[in-house]
């Protein structure tokens, strides 16, 4: 790698030597040690907007209007000015540097939510290939919704959830998909996963996973709906069998399309949903195959399977990121094409934790379109992050609790990690609890968050201080901070807000 | 072009013949042959890339292991993946 820490020397070295095979990105990243967002503009005057994040290619800054109805998109630019004096670097920045508009140019503002609906301010998924963004708006939640029409008990209902597909280049809404009387976990994109051009939406109320495809033309196309039915023709098959069952005297060559009153003759609840059936048979076969001796086998089955049968049958697809209560949770891997359950683990399984520790990168499953998302620094590819994880594991008071806590983050929320090189553990050391690549609000402190160089130990490279420069006068109110790091430029925004509706303090950190 | 450069010892590079595109070199590179056969690959070996990523391979592994070890001795209760046939007694829901 580079022999000197000096940026000019590194540039010369880059001209004459090529990096070791497979390390060109890591080598280029080391320049981020030299170029850091060391300057802060405190409490910049900015429009009254809610910041979401930078798109993963750094082209757009996604924000929402304060009334949660409009999407406002900015293009990150760079502050530029000219100075004719002699000692320019020591000069203060001109007054226009304190303006939000010097850093970001508004591209457009488009209304997504109609009256009665609000945009979910924590939801945004980006398809890098076409520069499409997916946003969600919804009406209010109804908590004690009755379980009708195939819905399950205990899940609240939202009258209308709309997903909008927007072309970010110009703000045109290309397509929409509406879900009525359903419940989808929208916070931090928990219930939706985007991979390449496929979107998976988990409908909790109806226990289904809807798969949609984003076409290049901008249409959202239904691909499949997994839950009640696993294969695409299951519904057709079951309906035609139902007709044969309920009308025994008639001709067996009935068409399915012969009137809607024929199709719902099945008493509700007589069949388990397709996915649930797959899961139960997987568990059954797993226990069956453990024992050779038939008597032992039956005993094992009785104990492990039939005894817990109702619990297994009552399992609900949840896909939460946080499992704070002590109910056992399970993790299942399902192959969409072969409609088979591949494996099934409890959330305290050591086996699953080992896989999590070794192959964390693969749980992130970044698509082939986004290049830099393949270089997230995790504990599976970085020795420093792994040391931190092991240290936390040893410090934990109870190992099973620690395993449960780690596994409760699975499956990872889509696009929840920032690709910014400043979060690379091999370049910088920082306090994980105060700031990290994960897109979450954190408790704010008054002290600046230090980023210390790894390769030159104890040398502070830059600090990120949220909140006003002189610190907060009121130290008693709880404040939360969120950080938006540009994926490529040495530019970051920190937003500090109190829990009440006071205006947020927005700082811009950049390289001067 | 390279042959006429000054050199410490005039006999260095005396055998050097610059590449002439009209007269291609007839030299074949030296072929190295192994002196033992301990490291020969099996004759029917086929190397192909693995379609599944390493995490998926770990998920599939226990299932494949159990199937391999248990297939011979015990009877597998699940039928082979047969095409869908309507069954007359489809209304029972016992497992």
XYZ file of C-alpha atoms in Angstrom:
607
model
C 0.000 0.000 0.000
C 1.149 3.576 0.377
C 4.479 4.264 1.963
C 3.820 7.821 3.010
C 0.878 9.557 4.661
C 1.334 12.659 2.605
C -1.368 13.074 -0.014
C 0.970 14.369 -2.712
C 3.377 11.505 -2.183
C 0.455 9.098 -2.365
C -0.723 10.556 -5.638
C 2.713 10.107 -7.132
C 2.914 6.598 -5.796
C -0.467 5.808 -7.299
C 0.869 6.844 -10.706
C 3.694 4.369 -10.718
C 2.540 1.366 -8.750
C -0.602 -0.695 -9.111
C -2.331 -2.139 -6.065
C -2.351 -5.819 -5.203
C -5.001 -7.810 -7.093
C -8.499 -7.293 -5.818
C -7.610 -4.335 -3.613
C -8.035 -1.408 -5.958
C -11.067 -0.066 -4.114
C -9.397 -0.463 -0.728
C -6.299 1.275 -2.019
C -8.275 4.170 -3.446
C -10.168 4.457 -0.189
C -7.037 5.218 1.687
C -7.128 8.688 0.212
C -10.059 9.315 2.520
C -7.534 9.377 5.335
C -6.164 12.544 3.813
C -9.433 14.166 2.840
C -11.756 14.433 5.821
C -14.768 16.594 6.691
C -12.902 18.575 9.309
C -14.768 21.860 9.091
C -18.226 22.352 10.570
C -20.810 24.986 9.880
C -23.041 25.028 12.924
C -26.776 25.590 12.908
C -27.062 26.355 9.248
C -30.212 28.090 8.079
C -32.058 25.554 6.062
C -35.608 25.148 4.838
C -38.032 23.423 7.149
C -37.546 19.895 5.919
C -37.054 16.432 7.348
C -33.846 14.842 6.150
C -34.010 11.231 5.030
C -30.678 10.280 3.443
C -28.356 10.667 0.489
C -29.009 8.212 -2.317
C -26.371 5.485 -2.406
C -24.692 6.901 -5.493
C -24.484 10.360 -3.967
C -26.560 12.039 -6.651
C -29.549 13.105 -4.568
C -30.403 14.259 -1.080
C -33.859 12.998 -0.160
C -35.928 15.105 2.206
C -39.593 15.506 3.027
C -41.582 18.595 3.823
C -42.442 19.152 7.474
C -46.106 18.387 6.846
C -45.170 14.884 5.566
C -46.910 15.440 2.262
C -44.198 16.436 -0.190
C -40.964 14.948 -1.380
C -38.197 17.535 -1.849
C -35.059 16.389 -3.638
C -31.773 18.283 -3.704
C -28.610 17.819 -5.694
C -25.463 17.971 -3.520
C -23.109 20.544 -5.021
C -19.993 21.978 -3.538
C -19.274 25.310 -2.043
C -17.099 27.376 -4.302
C -15.809 30.900 -4.110
C -12.781 32.776 -5.240
C -10.381 34.790 -3.191
C -7.769 37.148 -4.497
C -5.964 37.850 -1.280
C -2.595 36.466 -0.444
C -3.271 34.294 2.574
C -6.425 32.647 1.310
C -6.416 29.442 3.392
C -6.489 31.449 6.620
C -9.420 33.524 5.549
C -12.820 32.887 6.988
C -15.380 31.530 4.639
C -17.631 34.089 2.995
C -21.067 34.591 4.469
C -22.761 32.649 1.728
C -21.085 29.540 3.085
C -23.622 29.582 5.885
C -26.439 29.004 3.512
C -27.936 25.641 2.814
C -28.370 26.599 -0.830
C -24.607 26.835 -1.329
C -24.299 23.131 -0.728
C -27.561 21.816 -2.100
C -29.602 22.829 -5.110
C -33.274 22.044 -5.016
C -34.305 19.985 -7.993
C -38.035 19.719 -7.405
C -40.746 19.274 -4.847
C -43.500 16.793 -5.613
C -46.587 15.970 -3.570
C -46.844 12.293 -2.819
C -49.470 12.092 -0.114
C -53.037 13.186 -0.690
C -55.137 14.546 2.147
C -55.463 12.159 5.024
C -52.211 10.434 4.150
C -48.767 11.075 5.450
C -45.439 10.114 3.907
C -43.515 7.717 6.059
C -40.429 9.800 6.766
C -38.252 6.773 7.519
C -38.961 4.918 4.309
C -36.855 5.215 1.174
C -35.424 2.586 -1.142
C -33.224 3.396 -4.094
C -32.759 1.487 -7.302
C -29.398 2.665 -8.528
C -29.633 1.245 -12.025
C -32.544 3.428 -13.114
C -32.305 6.087 -10.407
C -35.770 5.235 -9.199
C -36.827 5.789 -5.633
C -39.570 4.007 -3.710
C -41.499 5.978 -1.114
C -44.450 5.092 1.069
C -47.416 7.048 2.300
C -50.175 5.814 4.554
C -53.260 6.768 6.481
C -53.471 6.408 10.230
C -53.218 3.088 12.026
C -56.286 1.434 13.518
C -55.190 -0.612 16.466
C -58.126 -2.838 17.279
C -58.987 -3.856 13.775
C -61.162 -6.963 13.553
C -59.571 -9.959 11.879
C -61.687 -10.266 8.756
C -61.013 -11.390 5.225
C -58.120 -13.681 6.045
C -56.379 -11.241 8.365
C -54.849 -12.492 11.585
C -55.591 -11.277 15.076
C -53.518 -8.805 16.932
C -52.048 -6.859 14.033
C -53.226 -3.264 13.561
C -54.663 -2.197 10.255
C -53.958 0.758 8.014
C -56.729 1.752 5.665
C -54.487 2.629 2.766
C -50.763 2.197 2.171
C -49.399 3.502 -1.110
C -45.966 2.789 -2.507
C -44.793 5.375 -5.020
C -42.157 4.735 -7.629
C -40.520 8.059 -8.480
C -37.909 8.824 -11.107
C -35.498 10.901 -9.083
C -34.011 12.675 -12.048
C -37.081 14.795 -12.552
C -39.568 13.837 -9.872
C -42.079 12.098 -12.114
C -44.224 9.550 -10.265
C -43.983 6.516 -12.509
C -46.226 4.041 -10.748
C -48.033 3.338 -7.525
C -49.094 0.266 -5.657
C -51.859 0.451 -3.059
C -52.548 -1.952 -0.203
C -55.864 -1.550 1.562
C -56.702 -2.564 5.118
C -53.306 -4.045 5.551
C -50.315 -3.573 7.775
C -46.791 -3.295 6.454
C -43.893 -2.314 8.674
C -42.685 0.880 7.045
C -40.335 2.281 9.665
C -36.775 2.067 8.385
C -37.979 0.009 5.424
C -38.393 -2.970 7.726
C -41.164 -4.724 5.871
C -39.886 -4.147 2.373
C -36.778 -5.467 0.689
C -35.356 -4.343 -2.630
C -32.930 -6.568 -4.523
C -31.976 -5.641 -8.086
C -35.349 -5.026 -9.621
C -37.441 -7.152 -7.266
C -39.313 -5.664 -4.338
C -40.562 -7.956 -1.577
C -43.306 -6.490 0.605
C -44.376 -8.303 3.753
C -48.047 -7.925 4.497
C -48.315 -8.739 8.182
C -52.048 -8.727 8.402
C -52.575 -11.243 5.645
C -49.292 -13.061 6.213
C -48.164 -12.752 2.645
C -45.007 -11.736 0.891
C -45.787 -9.803 -2.273
C -43.043 -9.800 -4.874
C -43.113 -6.950 -7.377
C -40.764 -6.215 -10.229
C -39.619 -2.739 -11.237
C -39.402 -2.636 -14.986
C -37.099 -0.248 -16.795
C -40.150 1.536 -18.159
C -41.071 2.426 -14.613
C -43.950 0.036 -14.082
C -44.436 -2.058 -10.978
C -45.482 -5.522 -12.009
C -46.861 -8.209 -9.695
C -44.688 -11.285 -9.833
C -45.900 -13.503 -7.055
C -47.660 -13.544 -3.728
C -46.218 -16.077 -1.294
C -48.028 -17.065 1.845
C -51.314 -18.688 1.224
C -50.032 -20.099 -2.018
C -46.441 -21.000 -2.809
C -46.353 -21.753 -6.492
C -47.994 -19.534 -9.054
C -50.598 -22.075 -10.029
C -51.474 -23.249 -6.496
C -54.551 -21.064 -6.338
C -55.868 -22.413 -9.613
C -55.287 -25.977 -8.484
C -56.909 -25.527 -5.080
C -59.916 -23.775 -6.547
C -60.517 -26.498 -9.098
C -60.198 -29.166 -6.379
C -62.596 -27.245 -4.164
C -65.218 -27.322 -6.833
C -64.879 -31.053 -7.245
C -65.258 -31.449 -3.477
C -68.241 -29.277 -2.802
C -70.350 -30.205 -5.827
C -70.015 -33.984 -5.903
C -72.747 -34.823 -8.390
C -71.705 -32.388 -11.082
C -69.493 -32.888 -14.068
C -65.810 -32.831 -13.102
C -64.910 -30.672 -16.059
C -65.967 -27.415 -14.472
C -64.118 -24.282 -15.410
C -62.829 -22.192 -12.608
C -64.252 -19.040 -14.081
C -67.835 -20.217 -13.844
C -69.121 -17.805 -11.266
C -67.545 -16.495 -8.104
C -69.952 -18.300 -5.761
C -68.287 -21.596 -6.475
C -64.836 -20.633 -5.353
C -65.307 -19.958 -1.652
C -67.082 -23.099 -0.558
C -64.182 -24.209 1.599
C -64.792 -23.547 5.272
C -62.289 -20.939 6.409
C -59.286 -22.240 8.254
C -59.488 -25.806 7.061
C -56.193 -25.573 5.238
C -53.034 -24.128 6.619
C -51.475 -21.576 4.304
C -49.012 -22.947 1.780
C -45.995 -21.411 3.414
C -46.973 -22.610 6.865
C -47.510 -26.119 5.511
C -44.037 -26.089 3.990
C -42.564 -25.016 7.289
C -44.380 -27.644 9.341
C -43.408 -30.438 6.980
C -39.791 -29.247 7.065
C -39.764 -29.420 10.851
C -41.508 -32.800 10.773
C -39.036 -34.293 8.310
C -36.113 -32.878 10.245
C -37.218 -34.644 13.403
C -38.174 -37.822 11.478
C -34.743 -38.076 9.903
C -32.927 -37.742 13.202
C -33.854 -41.201 14.440
C -33.674 -44.571 12.705
C -35.529 -46.623 15.227
C -39.317 -46.261 14.630
C -40.279 -46.213 18.318
C -37.658 -43.622 19.196
C -38.744 -41.711 16.169
C -42.366 -41.570 17.276
C -41.327 -40.501 20.749
C -39.139 -37.771 19.380
C -41.911 -36.614 17.124
C -44.447 -36.535 19.897
C -42.159 -34.598 22.162
C -40.704 -32.129 19.729
C -43.307 -31.726 17.099
C -46.847 -32.619 18.121
C -46.470 -31.111 21.540
C -45.515 -27.786 20.016
C -47.726 -28.189 16.981
C -50.131 -25.437 17.813
C -47.271 -23.074 18.578
C -45.675 -23.782 15.232
C -48.987 -23.453 13.445
C -49.548 -20.112 15.117
C -46.204 -18.674 14.045
C -46.540 -15.369 12.334
C -44.270 -13.899 9.689
C -42.954 -10.842 11.362
C -39.540 -9.820 10.065
C -38.860 -7.365 12.856
C -35.485 -5.837 13.362
C -35.841 -5.514 17.109
C -37.178 -8.319 19.219
C -37.202 -6.747 22.612
C -39.567 -9.154 24.313
C -38.637 -12.647 25.331
C -40.893 -14.523 22.998
C -38.973 -17.068 21.001
C -38.502 -15.975 17.423
C -37.567 -18.105 14.469
C -35.628 -17.562 11.327
C -36.483 -19.488 8.175
C -34.837 -19.592 4.775
C -37.269 -20.192 1.941
C -36.414 -20.837 -1.683
C -38.920 -18.934 -3.792
C -38.332 -20.971 -6.931
C -38.472 -24.476 -5.534
C -40.934 -23.409 -2.776
C -38.939 -25.317 -0.189
C -37.876 -24.285 3.255
C -34.121 -24.714 3.324
C -33.455 -24.197 6.997
C -35.119 -23.123 10.167
C -33.489 -21.756 13.288
C -34.566 -20.402 16.584
C -33.230 -16.929 17.322
C -30.989 -18.298 20.042
C -29.340 -20.862 17.776
C -25.583 -20.902 18.108
C -25.309 -22.289 14.606
C -27.031 -19.250 13.176
C -24.880 -16.948 15.269
C -21.740 -18.591 13.880
C -22.990 -17.984 10.359
C -23.778 -14.399 11.316
C -20.288 -13.868 12.675
C -18.536 -15.437 9.709
C -20.692 -14.361 6.784
C -22.374 -11.129 7.835
C -21.695 -9.627 4.401
C -23.920 -12.156 2.700
C -26.835 -11.235 4.907
C -26.617 -7.773 3.435
C -27.091 -9.147 -0.088
C -26.230 -6.085 -2.133
C -27.293 -6.265 -5.729
C -24.850 -6.314 -8.591
C -25.947 -2.856 -9.703
C -24.547 -0.967 -6.762
C -20.795 -1.314 -6.755
C -19.847 0.424 -3.536
C -22.419 -1.402 -1.453
C -20.196 -4.468 -1.769
C -17.543 -2.749 0.308
C -19.373 -2.189 3.557
C -17.105 -2.663 6.513
C -18.592 -5.387 8.713
C -17.254 -7.748 11.316
C -16.972 -10.485 8.701
C -14.536 -8.609 6.515
C -12.725 -6.404 8.992
C -10.522 -7.503 11.852
C -11.162 -4.379 13.925
C -14.909 -4.725 13.719
C -14.596 -8.417 14.580
C -12.473 -7.580 17.617
C -15.126 -5.110 18.716
C -17.821 -7.742 18.341
C -15.822 -10.322 20.256
C -15.107 -7.784 22.952
C -18.824 -7.080 23.301
C -19.493 -10.805 23.387
C -17.052 -11.334 26.224
C -18.376 -8.395 28.144
C -21.985 -9.551 27.829
C -23.445 -10.829 31.037
C -25.169 -13.768 29.410
C -24.082 -15.368 26.171
C -27.551 -16.607 25.066
C -28.907 -13.085 25.582
C -26.111 -11.645 23.503
C -26.743 -14.162 20.725
C -30.454 -13.324 20.764
C -29.731 -9.619 20.635
C -27.382 -10.005 17.665
C -29.724 -12.329 15.800
C -32.676 -10.016 16.380
C -31.121 -7.669 13.845
C -31.627 -10.335 11.169
C -32.798 -10.170 8.484
C -31.059 -6.840 7.904
C -33.174 -3.927 6.747
C -32.561 -3.135 3.130
C -30.118 -0.291 2.362
C -29.765 0.544 6.026
C -25.968 0.902 5.919
C -24.183 3.956 4.627
C -21.462 3.194 2.062
C -19.377 6.174 3.205
C -15.665 5.322 3.534
C -15.534 7.253 6.800
C -17.238 4.295 8.437
C -14.607 1.883 7.212
C -13.144 0.275 10.322
C -9.750 -0.185 8.750
C -9.408 3.562 8.190
C -11.009 5.122 11.256
C -11.802 4.225 14.812
C -14.993 5.710 16.234
C -17.479 5.036 18.963
C -20.037 2.637 17.551
C -22.701 3.640 20.044
C -22.575 7.296 19.090
C -22.308 6.965 15.329
C -22.157 4.170 12.809
C -23.008 3.235 9.251
C -26.434 2.027 10.335
C -29.145 4.485 9.586
C -30.740 5.070 13.000
C -31.451 7.880 15.359
C -29.116 7.912 18.312
C -28.995 9.575 21.649
C -27.059 12.787 21.271
C -24.163 13.893 23.410
C -22.687 17.337 23.685
C -19.188 16.090 23.066
C -17.943 15.850 19.527
C -17.635 12.370 18.081
C -14.037 11.634 17.272
C -12.780 9.744 14.260
C -9.293 8.531 14.986
C -6.970 7.122 12.351
C -6.297 3.398 12.558
C -2.993 3.344 10.798
C -1.531 6.227 12.733
C -2.721 5.385 16.184
C -4.089 8.175 18.344
C -4.065 10.765 15.631
C -7.442 12.468 15.510
C -8.513 12.972 11.940
C -11.794 14.790 12.336
C -14.673 15.372 14.705
C -18.381 15.427 14.126
C -20.233 17.548 16.611
C -24.006 17.591 16.367
C -25.944 20.450 17.857
C -24.984 24.068 18.340
C -21.328 25.050 18.556
C -21.425 26.231 22.100
C -23.291 23.173 23.248
C -26.826 23.041 24.485
C -27.923 25.360 27.213
C -30.563 22.915 28.295
C -28.812 19.696 29.210
C -31.832 18.006 30.700
C -34.016 17.437 27.654
C -33.235 14.306 25.760
C -31.891 14.924 22.304
C -31.501 12.575 19.400
C -29.133 12.910 16.485
C -29.083 11.476 13.058
C -26.240 11.609 10.594
C -26.287 11.660 6.830
C -22.930 10.975 5.210
C -22.480 11.524 1.527
C -21.268 8.222 0.039
C -18.411 9.778 -1.923
C -17.725 13.419 -1.041
C -16.255 14.512 2.301
C -19.623 15.939 3.261
C -21.922 15.042 6.112
C -25.037 16.479 7.691
C -25.863 16.050 11.345
C -29.355 16.783 12.580
C -30.041 17.143 16.255
C -33.579 17.383 17.497
C -35.349 17.239 20.775
C -38.325 14.989 21.173
C -40.709 17.918 21.122
C -41.475 19.760 17.931
C -38.677 22.279 18.296
C -36.747 23.136 15.164
C -33.827 20.849 14.542
C -30.230 22.053 14.618
C -28.579 21.155 11.345
C -24.803 21.176 10.964
C -22.848 20.637 7.794
C -19.451 18.976 8.044
C -17.206 19.210 5.036
C -13.661 19.549 3.945
C -12.755 23.141 3.724
C 17.017 -0.688 -31.394
C 17.985 -2.130 -28.052
C 21.072 -3.944 -29.229
C 23.359 -0.971 -29.601
C 23.158 0.428 -26.092
C 26.402 0.818 -24.131
C 27.099 -1.953 -21.684
C 29.690 -2.607 -18.983
C 31.055 -5.689 -20.676
C 30.981 -5.728 -24.507
C 30.260 -9.453 -24.437
C 26.979 -8.960 -22.589
C 23.988 -9.004 -24.892
C 26.162 -10.436 -27.687
C 23.575 -13.147 -28.272
C 20.725 -10.700 -28.202
C 18.626 -10.669 -31.320
C 15.902 -8.022 -31.362
C 12.425 -9.190 -32.363
C 11.925 -8.899 -36.069
C 8.218 -8.873 -36.998
C 8.962 -10.207 -40.472
C 10.846 -13.133 -38.986
C 8.932 -14.459 -35.968
C 10.924 -16.238 -33.280
C 10.750 -19.996 -33.566
C 11.617 -20.552 -29.936
C 9.023 -22.333 -27.887
C 8.996 -21.600 -24.173
C 10.376 -24.286 -21.899
C 7.743 -26.728 -20.711
C 7.962 -27.835 -17.115
C 6.942 -31.384 -16.463
C 6.252 -32.712 -12.983
C 8.724 -35.240 -11.676
C 6.097 -37.100 -9.633
C 2.426 -37.761 -9.919
C 1.395 -37.150 -6.307
C -0.355 -33.910 -7.129
C -2.096 -34.883 -10.334
C -5.830 -34.088 -10.422
C -8.192 -37.006 -10.892
C -8.719 -37.677 -14.601
C -12.439 -36.946 -14.529
C -12.216 -33.748 -12.516
C -14.386 -30.878 -13.660
C -13.927 -27.457 -12.078
C -16.995 -25.301 -12.202
C -17.944 -22.118 -10.339
C -20.345 -22.484 -7.453
C -23.675 -20.854 -8.122
C -24.682 -20.386 -4.504
C -22.878 -17.995 -2.227
C -21.166 -19.321 0.850
C -23.971 -18.423 3.232
C -26.555 -20.289 1.156
C -24.224 -23.259 0.944
C -24.154 -23.396 4.732
C -27.922 -23.274 4.866
C -28.240 -26.118 2.385
C -25.484 -28.217 3.947
C -27.306 -29.851 6.922
C -30.285 -30.700 4.741
C -28.059 -32.363 2.151
C -26.036 -34.190 4.786
C -29.103 -35.652 6.439
C -30.561 -36.685 3.122
C -27.336 -38.405 2.100
C -26.787 -40.253 5.353
C -30.374 -41.271 5.964
C -31.575 -42.035 2.479
C -30.295 -45.606 2.320
C -31.417 -47.052 5.686
C -34.758 -45.391 6.417
C -37.822 -44.864 4.344
C -38.280 -41.252 3.414
C -41.824 -40.230 4.341
C -42.034 -37.416 1.793
C -42.964 -38.481 -1.698
C -40.745 -37.553 -4.617
C -41.745 -34.253 -6.097
C -44.634 -35.635 -8.106
C -46.809 -33.637 -10.391
C -50.008 -32.415 -8.825
C -52.720 -35.011 -8.897
C -56.161 -34.394 -7.459
C -56.836 -36.667 -4.523
C -60.366 -37.781 -3.633
C -59.796 -37.377 0.118
C -58.354 -33.855 -0.026
C -60.592 -32.598 2.769
C -58.610 -34.091 5.675
C -56.175 -31.683 7.259
C -54.179 -33.972 9.478
C -50.449 -33.951 8.910
